[in-house]
Amino acid sequence: MKFIHTADWHLGKIVHGVSMIEDQRFVLKKLIKIIEIEKPDALVIAGDLYDRSVPPASAINLLNQVLFTINVEMNVPVIAISGNHDSADRLAFGSTWFRQSHFYLAGKLEKEMYCPVINGVHFHCLPYAEPGVVRHLYEDESIQSHHDAMKVLTGRLSEQMDPNAFHVAVGHSFVTGGETSDSERILSVGGTGNVGAELFSPFHYTALGHLHNPNAIRHEKVQYSGSLLKYSFSEASHTKSISIIELDEKGQLSVTQEPLTPLRDMKEIKGFFDEIMEMDEVDDYIKVTLKDEGAILDPMAKLKMKFPNILHLERAALKAGSTISAAELKKQKNELELFGEFYEVMTGLSFSAEKEAYIASVMDDVKKGREYA
Amino acid sequence: MKFIHTADWHLGKIVHGVSMIEDQRFVLKKLIKIIEIEKPDALVIAGDLYDRSVPPASAINLLNQVLFTINVEMNVPVIAISGNHDSADRLAFGSTWFRQSHFYLAGKLEKEMYCPVINGVHFHCLPYAEPGVVRHLYEDESIQSHHDAMKVLTGRLSEQMDPNAFHVAVGHSFVTGGETSDSERILSVGGTGNVGAELFSPFHYTALGHLHNPNAIRHEKVQYSGSLLKYSFSEASHTKSISIIELDEKGQLSVTQEPLTPLRDMKEIKGFFDEIMEMDEVDDYIKVTLKDEGAILDPMAKLKMKFPNILHLERAALKAGSTISAAELKKQKNELELFGEFYEVMTGLSFSAEKEAYIASVMDDVKKGREYA
């Protein structure tokens, strides 16, 4: 059994005001080429097919074309689930028809999910759902977090599983310890939204979506494929790829990452203006950080002549506050420090020791569940 | 050959702030019952499946359920086109898959439309398109109006038709002379948007959508089915129905209108408050017009006890301007009178003879194509 694992296509995505649709069309052609060569038994898309719940018509057309080519023209079964960026209801339209041609599209989480079996491998679809949705579906008040919800879902699946068959889970979750980037939407405001990798132990492989780095976690059987393209400059160092999964008759797993070459790469350039203007022209998406401290006359217009697809320009000498990367910040700071940074950026006032003590006491109250009228 | 002709479902429609989804679900169950009894060879839906380009999830779910029941479970071919309320692109997703189970969904107008043949009858789909779209598609600058566009479309179809077969057109247009109501969106601002019925002469039957009255035009072979439900009080006098079309081996046509009983009817009641409060309670959607001239304390709350689904209350004695019906107005007034009425309603000022003369000269200039800087 061989299948391709991909996720986070985010069709219709706009980065710094620029539509990625042509880049997406280009890289999906590459995917089709890989499918032609690899001849997999199935294609798995682990959520976030679209970038938003009401995607633009161009994104709908592109998804329709690509999946029709793969599923109908190339006769490859497709298993796709909705992610936190998709509208489960909108995505699900027609899924009962699609099933007839082995296109298994799991939009909305239901109590009994359809489980396609391909070459003896059972694919268990776990479309993205808020903990409240799972709590309501199973009438289980103990479900409070994403972890609780996934525990109930995978627990029920493992009870019903044929122990002699192979099982693959397809999910869209933030697995504990995963490395984040700036283009993922946080799953749980005020909470971590994460899920322990151990919940997926009943499966021979878990094909995940949500985190955009294909190496977001190091786990033999629980893996992210990463996104189709770099969708923020925090992902500039990633090598985007699709994963080719092989499961042999003994259940032995092999995972190969096949790189996806984009139409245009996404790169960060840091240096002095004069140095940068000496560089070769490139067509890639560029973020320039200038080290110069003095005034430069209309640097963006000049840089555009060199880098026609420059998306963002920053001055390193300016206060970091306005260009701070959320992912970077989160790695280093605790909540109180983050709040202080935010307060200073937003108000321009200093976050004094007195203010800090007050906010610390509020945070403490909230954590202990004290109520405010 | 027997098929059912329906149109203008407007799923997700909101009338006076009230969602019609339960009424729509109810009446679509009736349609399924009729299909069970009549066992037609096909179901034709002539546009405006949804009420807006981005319909609510409940409308998407309802359409999915109903069409799956009819097409897959009851095995009845379905032919549907997009109307002016639908988003052609959004509606079209998956249509290439649907075709495999004889669900023919024509979203976007294309140069070569797929033409399903059912029991020897050719169904020609003419989804709604702006004249500019048809002009661009056929690179024909002479296409300026809806009539021009339809003339090109039907002209090309009639050239390619097998003269020995039977042909049905499915369109979403405003046929000249058709009776309008308040819930149809005008197709062409500043123009009539209409299309001559003679353009459909090559077809044995033309199944139209757009006008909500099943008897909007009197024509043997070119007909509207009318909408699924009454969607405005200007439709209160309609009897909503679906049309059952039979075409025998000699091409002989028979059309039967099968009434659709709604969950709640839509009715207008006019009278004095005290009289109306003597009436029997009803669950229908009600518009009350009070003839009383004096003050009445909170009439809406009192009427709601009698008519829980009252949607609109008017005082006959008040100035007609604020409650004027667009359809009524259009029947009686010319452009200049309409403008004057609009001016007075919007500004509260009188539309003097001087102002009238000025606007008349502007209208004249516009009609003669003179330009304004």
XYZ file of C-alpha atoms in Angstrom:
746
model
C 0.000 0.000 0.000
C 1.403 3.347 -1.045
C -0.300 6.692 -0.533
C 0.601 10.353 -0.717
C 0.075 12.535 2.334
C -0.377 16.276 1.824
C -2.223 19.020 3.717
C -2.689 22.763 4.139
C -3.204 23.731 0.526
C -4.850 26.992 1.641
C -6.206 27.643 -1.857
C -7.133 31.303 -2.240
C -4.463 32.399 0.275
C -3.357 36.011 0.085
C 0.116 36.832 1.473
C 0.918 40.498 2.081
C -1.895 41.450 -0.306
C -0.755 39.115 -3.105
C -2.875 36.165 -4.272
C -0.981 32.869 -4.299
C -3.353 31.245 -6.810
C -0.824 31.018 -9.671
C 1.819 29.591 -7.315
C -0.757 27.107 -6.076
C -1.754 26.093 -9.614
C 1.926 25.592 -10.473
C 2.779 23.431 -7.483
C -0.390 21.348 -7.849
C 0.763 20.500 -11.386
C 3.947 19.207 -9.747
C 1.828 17.113 -7.414
C -0.001 15.643 -10.414
C 3.392 14.824 -11.997
C 4.499 13.056 -8.795
C 1.263 11.059 -8.781
C 1.868 10.066 -12.408
C 5.316 8.750 -11.513
C 4.587 7.233 -8.109
C 1.175 5.752 -8.991
C -0.032 5.782 -5.354
C -3.103 3.851 -4.225
C -4.565 7.005 -2.683
C -4.038 10.703 -2.068
C -4.674 12.002 1.466
C -5.306 15.737 2.097
C -5.324 16.438 5.833
C -7.363 19.641 5.979
C -7.232 23.340 5.095
C -7.971 22.791 1.424
C -9.094 26.414 1.308
C -7.674 29.363 3.183
C -11.044 30.607 4.350
C -14.599 29.454 4.866
C -15.855 31.399 1.834
C -13.006 30.998 -0.658
C -12.767 33.003 -3.884
C -14.210 31.448 -7.057
C -10.700 30.979 -8.498
C -9.794 28.731 -5.557
C -12.994 26.700 -5.967
C -12.275 26.238 -9.669
C -8.678 25.195 -9.006
C -9.649 22.608 -6.382
C -12.333 21.250 -8.689
C -9.921 20.925 -11.633
C -7.059 19.367 -9.683
C -9.170 16.847 -7.821
C -11.077 15.913 -10.980
C -7.783 15.237 -12.763
C -6.436 13.116 -9.916
C -9.606 11.321 -8.893
C -11.519 10.838 -12.148
C -8.998 11.153 -14.966
C -6.102 9.408 -13.173
C -8.450 7.168 -11.193
C -6.704 7.717 -7.842
C -8.884 7.529 -4.691
C -8.790 10.784 -2.724
C -9.356 11.136 1.020
C -9.755 14.714 2.250
C -10.929 16.262 5.502
C -11.825 19.830 6.426
C -9.406 21.871 8.528
C -9.891 24.863 10.790
C -9.740 27.232 7.804
C -12.418 25.362 5.829
C -16.158 25.630 6.271
C -17.145 22.036 6.992
C -20.667 22.563 5.619
C -19.621 24.347 2.447
C -16.884 21.819 1.745
C -19.210 18.866 2.307
C -21.655 19.688 -0.528
C -21.773 16.771 -2.924
C -19.607 14.456 -0.818
C -22.197 11.689 -0.969
C -21.910 11.742 -4.787
C -18.113 11.973 -4.758
C -17.900 8.785 -2.720
C -19.201 6.824 -5.705
C -15.965 7.589 -7.550
C -13.732 7.009 -4.509
C -13.379 10.641 -3.552
C -13.951 10.592 0.206
C -14.503 14.126 1.459
C -15.139 14.401 5.191
C -16.564 17.847 5.820
C -18.402 17.849 9.098
C -17.532 15.576 12.010
C -20.301 13.025 12.515
C -20.768 10.316 15.094
C -20.292 7.582 12.539
C -17.746 8.766 9.995
C -17.526 6.923 6.714
C -14.306 4.896 6.759
C -12.974 4.095 3.281
C -10.957 0.903 2.970
C -8.339 0.958 0.223
C -6.103 -2.052 -0.441
C -6.996 -3.393 2.975
C -6.028 -0.178 4.790
C -8.757 1.543 6.817
C -8.685 5.355 6.633
C -10.253 7.035 9.662
C -11.222 10.635 8.944
C -11.066 13.132 11.799
C -12.070 16.493 10.309
C -11.291 19.538 12.441
C -13.919 20.187 15.122
C -14.049 22.504 18.121
C -14.134 20.708 21.502
C -17.690 22.072 21.987
C -18.855 20.315 18.825
C -17.464 16.968 19.977
C -18.896 17.519 23.487
C -22.344 18.100 21.973
C -22.066 15.208 19.492
C -21.167 12.658 22.160
C -23.137 14.328 24.978
C -20.001 14.138 27.101
C -19.575 17.128 29.410
C -16.057 16.030 30.342
C -14.802 17.169 26.908
C -13.252 20.592 27.499
C -10.097 20.712 25.381
C -8.944 19.576 21.950
C -7.034 16.808 23.721
C -10.184 15.594 25.516
C -12.101 15.630 22.224
C -9.447 13.679 20.318
C -9.182 11.183 23.163
C -12.892 10.389 22.861
C -12.734 10.199 19.055
C -9.665 7.969 18.804
C -10.793 5.917 21.818
C -14.083 5.059 20.115
C -12.338 4.251 16.843
C -9.822 1.934 18.516
C -12.674 -0.014 20.173
C -14.298 -0.717 16.801
C -11.145 -1.443 14.815
C -10.449 -4.749 13.141
C -7.208 -5.766 14.931
C -6.041 -7.711 11.891
C -6.235 -4.763 9.486
C -4.026 -1.700 8.994
C -5.330 1.663 10.144
C -4.468 5.216 9.135
C -5.891 8.302 10.888
C -6.312 11.543 8.956
C -6.541 14.558 11.259
C -6.103 18.297 11.510
C -4.661 19.046 14.947
C -1.851 20.759 16.778
C 0.181 17.911 18.266
C 1.983 18.803 21.484
C 5.504 20.008 20.889
C 4.906 20.828 17.242
C 6.854 23.735 15.775
C 4.555 26.576 14.729
C 4.877 29.299 12.097
C 3.077 32.593 11.459
C 0.557 31.385 8.887
C -1.321 28.896 11.067
C -4.417 30.206 12.823
C -4.275 29.486 16.563
C -6.821 26.761 17.378
C -7.766 27.822 20.850
C -7.681 31.405 22.019
C -6.493 31.467 25.609
C -5.516 27.806 25.526
C -2.950 25.710 23.755
C -5.384 23.738 21.580
C -2.900 20.886 21.454
C -3.371 17.157 21.450
C -0.981 14.490 22.732
C 0.665 12.363 20.028
C 0.029 9.272 22.182
C -3.693 9.486 21.301
C -2.824 8.259 17.811
C -1.050 5.095 19.022
C -3.835 2.783 17.758
C -2.996 3.757 14.159
C -0.209 2.463 11.954
C 0.196 6.006 10.628
C -1.431 9.353 11.371
C -1.508 11.834 8.486
C -1.782 15.278 10.021
C -2.504 18.758 8.781
C -2.356 22.145 10.521
C 1.355 22.821 11.140
C 3.101 24.032 7.998
C 6.528 22.550 8.630
C 6.833 18.965 7.337
C 9.257 18.357 10.205
C 7.117 20.092 12.835
C 7.330 17.014 15.045
C 9.720 14.072 15.216
C 7.567 10.992 15.498
C 7.828 7.825 13.493
C 4.104 7.187 13.046
C 2.483 10.583 13.641
C 3.538 13.125 11.033
C 2.742 16.386 9.320
C 3.188 16.659 5.570
C 3.553 20.435 5.854
C 1.850 22.979 3.640
C 1.896 23.094 -0.161
C 3.836 26.377 -0.209
C 5.561 28.769 2.164
C 2.738 30.976 3.376
C 4.709 33.345 5.630
C 8.292 34.516 5.950
C 8.567 32.539 9.185
C 8.479 29.498 6.855
C 11.327 30.766 4.623
C 13.714 28.082 5.871
C 11.306 25.166 5.315
C 11.619 22.764 2.417
C 8.033 22.090 1.428
C 7.240 18.553 0.383
C 4.624 15.863 0.151
C 5.086 12.596 2.023
C 5.002 9.238 0.308
C 3.878 6.587 2.762
C 4.393 2.894 2.211
C 2.919 0.230 4.453
C 4.047 -3.296 3.609
C 2.189 -6.529 4.343
C 3.801 -6.806 7.759
C 2.731 -3.280 8.703
C 6.263 -1.963 8.207
C 6.141 1.779 7.571
C 8.353 3.867 5.307
C 7.972 7.617 4.858
C 9.729 9.570 2.088
C 9.518 13.339 1.688
C 9.372 14.420 -1.947
C 10.255 18.127 -2.266
C 7.849 20.482 -4.045
C 9.613 23.113 -6.128
C 7.519 26.285 -6.178
C 7.023 28.784 -9.007
C 8.648 31.386 -6.755
C 10.480 30.747 -3.505
C 9.944 32.864 -0.377
C 13.160 34.366 1.006
C 14.386 36.831 3.601
C 17.247 39.177 2.777
C 18.955 41.218 5.485
C 21.696 43.771 4.851
C 22.623 47.331 3.961
C 20.721 48.944 1.116
C 23.773 49.449 -1.085
C 24.877 45.831 -0.657
C 21.407 44.526 -1.471
C 21.199 46.659 -4.622
C 24.340 44.837 -5.839
C 22.617 41.435 -5.663
C 21.245 39.526 -8.659
C 17.645 40.068 -9.623
C 15.249 37.360 -8.477
C 11.615 36.620 -9.144
C 11.031 35.103 -5.683
C 8.823 36.524 -2.941
C 11.189 38.615 -0.855
C 11.210 40.232 2.551
C 14.006 42.759 2.905
C 15.307 43.924 6.276
C 17.534 46.992 5.914
C 20.299 47.480 8.480
C 20.814 51.124 7.479
C 20.049 53.704 10.157
C 19.891 56.854 8.002
C 17.207 57.983 5.566
C 16.871 56.239 2.184
C 14.787 57.817 -0.556
C 11.907 55.532 -1.557
C 13.745 52.234 -0.965
C 10.673 50.119 -1.849
C 10.474 51.468 -5.414
C 14.209 50.846 -5.925
C 14.077 47.350 -4.424
C 11.076 46.515 -6.623
C 13.221 46.972 -9.721
C 15.569 44.303 -8.368
C 12.910 42.113 -6.756
C 9.613 42.517 -8.648
C 7.875 40.260 -6.105
C 9.125 41.937 -2.956
C 6.320 41.629 -0.391
C 7.657 43.305 2.701
C 10.291 45.813 3.750
C 11.539 46.369 7.282
C 14.139 48.578 8.911
C 16.179 46.654 11.480
C 17.083 49.873 13.269
C 13.433 50.742 13.985
C 11.752 49.571 17.142
C 11.187 45.826 16.936
C 7.616 46.136 18.229
C 5.936 46.860 14.912
C 7.511 43.986 13.016
C 7.754 41.378 15.704
C 7.038 37.788 14.654
C 4.390 36.108 16.762
C 6.030 32.703 16.425
C 9.399 34.076 17.564
C 7.866 35.862 20.491
C 5.966 32.856 21.717
C 9.092 30.785 21.831
C 10.867 33.087 24.237
C 8.407 34.956 26.411
C 5.918 34.069 29.097
C 2.367 35.479 29.150
C 3.202 38.449 31.330
C 6.162 39.450 29.174
C 4.034 39.029 26.058
C 1.330 41.227 27.557
C 3.880 43.864 28.524
C 5.330 43.885 25.012
C 1.841 44.169 23.524
C 0.895 46.962 25.946
C 3.973 48.983 25.063
C 3.541 48.496 21.310
C -0.131 49.469 21.438
C 0.007 52.389 23.858
C 3.557 53.677 23.565
C 3.599 53.811 27.379
C 5.958 51.879 29.607
C 4.699 48.728 31.289
C 5.665 49.772 34.813
C 6.282 47.440 37.752
C 2.982 48.589 39.236
C 1.048 47.755 36.054
C 2.874 44.451 35.815
C 1.899 43.486 39.373
C -1.748 44.332 38.659
C -1.901 42.293 35.438
C -0.117 39.396 37.134
C -2.824 39.327 39.812
C -5.581 39.407 37.174
C -3.935 36.525 35.291
C -3.676 34.598 38.511
C -7.356 35.154 39.281
C -8.350 34.020 35.797
C -6.251 30.878 36.065
C -7.805 30.022 39.396
C -11.226 30.478 37.856
C -12.267 33.493 39.922
C -15.088 35.401 38.345
C -15.287 39.037 37.424
C -18.666 40.678 37.456
C -40.990 11.204 -21.798
C -42.201 12.816 -18.603
C -40.249 15.333 -16.571
C -40.897 17.765 -13.750
C -40.110 21.438 -14.243
C -39.408 23.572 -11.187
C -37.299 26.688 -10.535
C -36.554 29.510 -8.092
C -36.105 27.480 -4.940
C -34.181 30.397 -3.366
C -32.903 28.187 -0.549
C -31.732 30.326 2.367
C -34.222 33.093 1.536
C -35.072 35.492 4.330
C -38.398 37.329 4.084
C -38.887 40.338 6.373
C -36.099 39.011 8.606
C -37.520 35.480 8.854
C -35.660 32.455 7.429
C -37.807 30.351 5.089
C -35.643 27.231 5.546
C -38.266 25.177 7.407
C -40.924 26.129 4.854
C -38.503 25.147 2.096
C -37.699 21.812 3.739
C -41.435 21.115 4.090
C -42.340 21.896 0.493
C -39.348 19.962 -0.881
C -40.668 16.903 0.955
C -43.891 17.451 -1.012
C -41.856 17.566 -4.208
C -40.236 14.243 -3.279
C -43.721 12.786 -2.682
C -44.849 13.996 -6.128
C -41.765 12.411 -7.704
C -42.573 9.126 -5.922
C -46.058 9.147 -7.395
C -45.326 10.548 -10.863
C -42.068 8.640 -11.455
C -40.730 11.225 -13.927
C -37.768 10.508 -16.209
C -36.034 13.679 -14.991
C -36.284 16.675 -12.702
C -35.443 20.093 -14.186
C -34.535 23.044 -11.914
C -34.325 26.251 -13.954
C -32.047 28.378 -11.758
C -31.950 30.252 -8.460
C -31.381 27.146 -6.389
C -30.012 29.449 -3.696
C -31.145 32.933 -2.782
C -27.650 34.390 -2.765
C -24.178 33.716 -4.067
C -22.896 32.728 -0.610
C -25.842 30.846 0.872
C -26.051 29.883 4.554
C -24.816 26.410 5.530
C -28.391 25.294 6.294
C -29.355 25.969 2.658
C -26.328 24.049 1.354
C -27.199 21.094 3.583
C -30.842 21.133 2.480
C -29.975 21.212 -1.239
C -27.468 18.405 -0.730
C -29.993 16.229 1.118
C -32.893 16.791 -1.261
C -30.913 16.272 -4.449
C -29.175 13.199 -3.038
C -32.561 11.681 -2.201
C -33.970 12.415 -5.655
C -30.911 11.693 -7.763
C -29.135 8.856 -5.942
C -31.715 7.201 -3.717
C -34.664 7.541 -6.120
C -32.426 7.286 -9.186
C -34.017 10.238 -11.024
C -31.762 12.252 -13.377
C -31.569 15.907 -12.342
C -30.853 18.834 -14.661
C -30.154 22.142 -12.900
C -28.770 25.483 -14.015
C -27.587 28.515 -12.077
C -29.789 31.607 -11.941
C -29.012 35.256 -11.320
C -29.092 34.707 -7.544
C -26.619 31.801 -7.643
C -22.848 32.033 -7.865
C -22.100 30.036 -11.015
C -18.597 29.136 -9.789
C -19.623 28.129 -6.300
C -22.559 26.101 -7.581
C -20.423 24.321 -10.181
C -18.023 22.648 -7.710
C -18.185 18.910 -8.208
C -20.457 19.034 -11.267
C -18.088 16.828 -13.267
C -18.473 14.120 -10.606
C -22.248 14.565 -10.351
C -22.610 13.894 -14.072
C -21.556 10.291 -13.494
C -24.774 9.701 -11.587
C -26.943 11.678 -14.021
C -27.023 14.876 -12.019
C -26.337 17.544 -14.643
C -25.482 20.823 -12.926
C -24.708 23.692 -15.297
C -23.023 26.405 -13.255
C -21.088 28.655 -15.560
C -22.009 29.287 -19.171
C -19.421 27.717 -21.471
C -19.057 27.729 -25.211
C -19.806 24.046 -25.453
C -22.337 23.195 -22.780
C -22.802 19.540 -21.882
C -26.172 18.434 -23.277
C -27.661 15.450 -21.448
C -29.932 13.200 -23.496
C -32.607 11.421 -21.497
C -35.078 9.042 -23.168
C -34.166 10.568 -26.524
C -34.862 14.133 -25.378
C -31.952 16.601 -25.584
C -31.752 19.051 -22.684
C -29.961 22.298 -23.573
C -28.760 24.155 -20.494
C -28.639 27.947 -20.616
C -27.435 29.070 -17.181
C -27.917 32.750 -16.381
C -25.181 34.972 -17.791
C -24.780 38.721 -18.151
C -24.708 39.981 -21.773
C -21.046 40.998 -21.218
C -20.110 37.398 -20.370
C -21.700 36.077 -23.574
C -20.109 38.914 -25.604
C -16.696 37.946 -24.236
C -17.255 34.195 -24.662
C -18.239 34.485 -28.316
C -16.074 37.535 -29.061
C -19.143 39.184 -30.559
C -19.282 42.925 -29.920
C -22.823 43.121 -31.261
C -24.097 41.463 -28.068
C -25.388 44.334 -25.935
C -28.584 43.095 -24.298
C -29.933 39.908 -22.762
C -31.997 39.467 -25.918
C -28.879 39.707 -28.133
C -27.074 37.193 -25.931
C -29.915 34.679 -25.953
C -30.283 35.077 -29.712
C -26.642 34.033 -30.207
C -26.955 31.139 -27.752
C -30.176 29.676 -29.109
C -29.096 30.397 -32.690
C -25.946 28.314 -32.274
C -27.851 25.512 -30.565
C -30.467 25.340 -33.323
C -27.715 25.009 -35.957
C -26.258 21.956 -34.219
C -29.522 20.249 -33.299
C -30.515 16.830 -34.539
C -33.752 17.669 -36.404
C -35.175 14.219 -35.735
C -34.822 14.438 -31.930
C -36.823 16.316 -29.305
C -35.260 19.347 -27.669
C -35.882 21.092 -24.365
C -34.185 24.368 -23.358
C -33.603 25.136 -19.684
C -33.065 28.845 -19.057
C -33.216 31.599 -16.491
C -34.491 34.731 -18.226
C -37.096 37.434 -18.158
C -39.273 36.736 -21.169
C -40.898 39.843 -22.654
C -44.343 40.481 -21.273
C -43.808 38.325 -18.185
C -45.596 39.366 -15.012
C -43.147 40.364 -12.292
C -43.348 40.338 -8.504
C -41.331 41.968 -5.704
C -39.003 39.083 -4.907
C -37.232 38.830 -8.272
C -34.018 40.784 -8.603
C -34.067 43.038 -11.682
C -31.714 41.583 -14.315
C -30.565 44.778 -15.925
C -30.327 48.074 -14.104
C -31.441 50.832 -16.438
C -32.696 48.361 -19.041
C -35.428 45.816 -19.273
C -33.201 42.724 -19.337
C -35.859 40.890 -21.275
C -35.690 38.311 -24.013
C -38.229 37.613 -26.769
C -40.102 34.313 -26.428
C -39.630 33.728 -30.173
C -35.936 32.949 -29.531
C -37.008 29.639 -28.018
C -38.973 28.505 -31.103
C -36.392 25.797 -32.012
C -37.274 23.885 -28.831
C -40.213 21.599 -28.182
C -40.409 23.064 -24.675
C -38.530 25.770 -22.780
C -38.364 25.342 -18.995
C -37.796 28.784 -17.528
C -36.873 30.200 -14.175
C -36.720 33.783 -12.888
C -40.332 34.941 -12.698
C -42.091 33.617 -9.624
C -45.588 33.327 -11.023
C -46.199 29.978 -12.764
C -48.561 31.838 -15.080
C -46.213 34.788 -15.673
C -46.593 34.315 -19.431
C -49.161 32.607 -21.609
C -47.235 30.560 -24.133
C -47.790 26.970 -25.082
C -44.148 25.939 -25.350
C -42.259 28.558 -23.308
C -43.215 28.449 -19.645
C -42.244 29.371 -16.129
C -42.793 26.839 -13.364
C -42.879 29.624 -10.763
C -41.078 29.614 -7.448
C -41.248 26.923 -4.774
C -42.938 29.273 -2.291
C -44.400 32.758 -2.100
C -41.384 34.933 -1.402
C -43.088 38.320 -1.146
C -46.562 39.634 -0.393
C -46.874 40.657 -4.046
C -47.091 36.886 -4.677
C -49.907 36.340 -2.136
C -52.446 35.617 -4.878
C -50.273 33.044 -6.713
C -50.870 29.327 -6.486
C -47.381 27.865 -6.412
C -46.884 24.644 -8.305
C -44.477 22.458 -10.177
C -45.110 21.626 -13.842
C -45.328 18.076 -15.128
C -44.311 17.988 -18.768
C -45.110 15.114 -21.081
C -43.768 14.832 -24.612
C -45.179 11.900 -26.549
C -43.534 10.100 -29.452
C -45.056 12.532 -31.942
C -43.697 15.532 -30.067
C -47.133 16.313 -28.650
C -46.750 18.390 -25.485
C -48.883 18.326 -22.350
C -48.245 20.519 -19.313
C -49.953 19.964 -15.954
C -49.475 22.206 -12.950
C -49.373 20.282 -9.676
C -49.991 22.647 -6.728
C -47.504 22.764 -3.853
C -49.130 23.163 -0.448
C -46.820 25.128 1.832
C -46.241 24.719 5.571
C -47.576 28.259 5.997
C -49.361 30.336 3.373
C -48.571 34.018 2.782
C -51.603 36.290 3.039
C -52.555 39.949 3.105
C -55.248 41.169 5.482
C -56.694 44.658 5.191
C -59.225 46.144 7.596
C -59.902 47.988 10.806
C -57.990 46.853 13.869
C -61.065 45.829 15.850
C -62.420 43.779 12.942
C -59.115 42.028 12.426
C -58.836 41.157 16.112
C -62.159 39.293 15.734
C -60.710 36.963 13.086
C -59.599 33.370 13.698
C -55.985 32.753 14.627
C -53.778 31.555 11.767
C -50.229 30.282 11.557
C -49.649 31.740 8.063
C -47.248 34.545 7.154
C -49.363 37.663 7.352
C -49.159 41.259 6.212
C -51.733 43.443 7.909
C -52.822 46.793 6.508
C -54.800 48.778 9.061
C -57.425 51.206 7.779
C -57.687 52.999 11.110
C -56.628 56.637 11.171
C -56.290 57.194 14.920
C -53.600 55.965 17.334
C -53.556 52.288 18.358
C -51.478 51.191 21.316
C -48.792 48.676 20.212
C -50.853 47.030 17.456
C -48.002 44.691 16.421
C -47.824 42.989 19.840
C -51.599 42.511 19.862
C -51.698 41.216 16.284
C -48.864 38.783 17.051
C -51.072 37.026 19.581
C -53.562 36.389 16.794
C -51.022 35.876 13.989
C -47.773 34.493 15.459
C -46.129 34.695 12.019
C -47.136 38.239 11.134
C -44.272 39.691 9.066
C -45.380 43.188 8.224
C -47.771 45.858 9.440
C -48.849 48.916 7.465
C -51.186 51.820 8.048
C -53.262 52.543 4.943
C -53.786 56.119 6.080
C -50.061 56.922 6.085
C -48.309 58.264 3.025
C -48.039 55.528 0.405
C -44.407 56.400 -0.376
C -42.762 54.357 2.339
C -44.598 51.156 1.533
C -44.871 51.406 -2.201
C -44.518 48.161 -4.146
C -41.915 48.291 -6.896
C -43.851 45.886 -9.085
C -47.019 47.956 -8.749
C -45.184 51.150 -9.517
C -43.519 49.816 -12.616
C -46.831 48.756 -14.081
C -48.276 52.234 -14.034
C -45.554 54.854 -14.254
C -43.054 56.014 -16.809
C -39.388 56.688 -15.949
C -39.891 60.357 -15.254
C -42.832 59.717 -12.941
C -40.864 56.982 -11.196
C -37.938 59.332 -10.700
C -40.217 62.041 -9.332
C -41.791 59.646 -6.884
C -38.344 58.441 -5.785
C -37.089 62.019 -5.420
C -40.017 63.014 -3.234
C -39.784 59.910 -1.038
C -36.035 60.341 -0.527
C -35.843 64.109 -0.064
C -39.256 65.074 1.209
C -39.147 67.962 -1.311
C -41.557 68.481 -4.153
C -40.514 67.449 -7.655
C -41.246 70.806 -9.276
C -41.948 71.407 -12.966
C -38.486 72.988 -13.269
C -36.759 69.952 -11.766
C -38.878 67.679 -13.936
C -37.847 69.523 -17.101
C -34.180 69.271 -16.134
C -34.309 65.523 -15.412
C -36.268 64.952 -18.632
C -33.483 66.637 -20.609
C -30.820 64.525 -18.835
C -32.754 61.333 -19.594
C -33.066 62.418 -23.174
C -29.314 63.046 -23.418
C -28.531 59.661 -21.912
C -30.854 57.904 -24.321
C -29.262 59.661 -27.260
C -25.862 58.564 -25.987
C -24.486 62.045 -25.266
C -21.586 62.003 -22.896
C -21.141 63.771 -19.624
C -17.652 64.680 -18.480
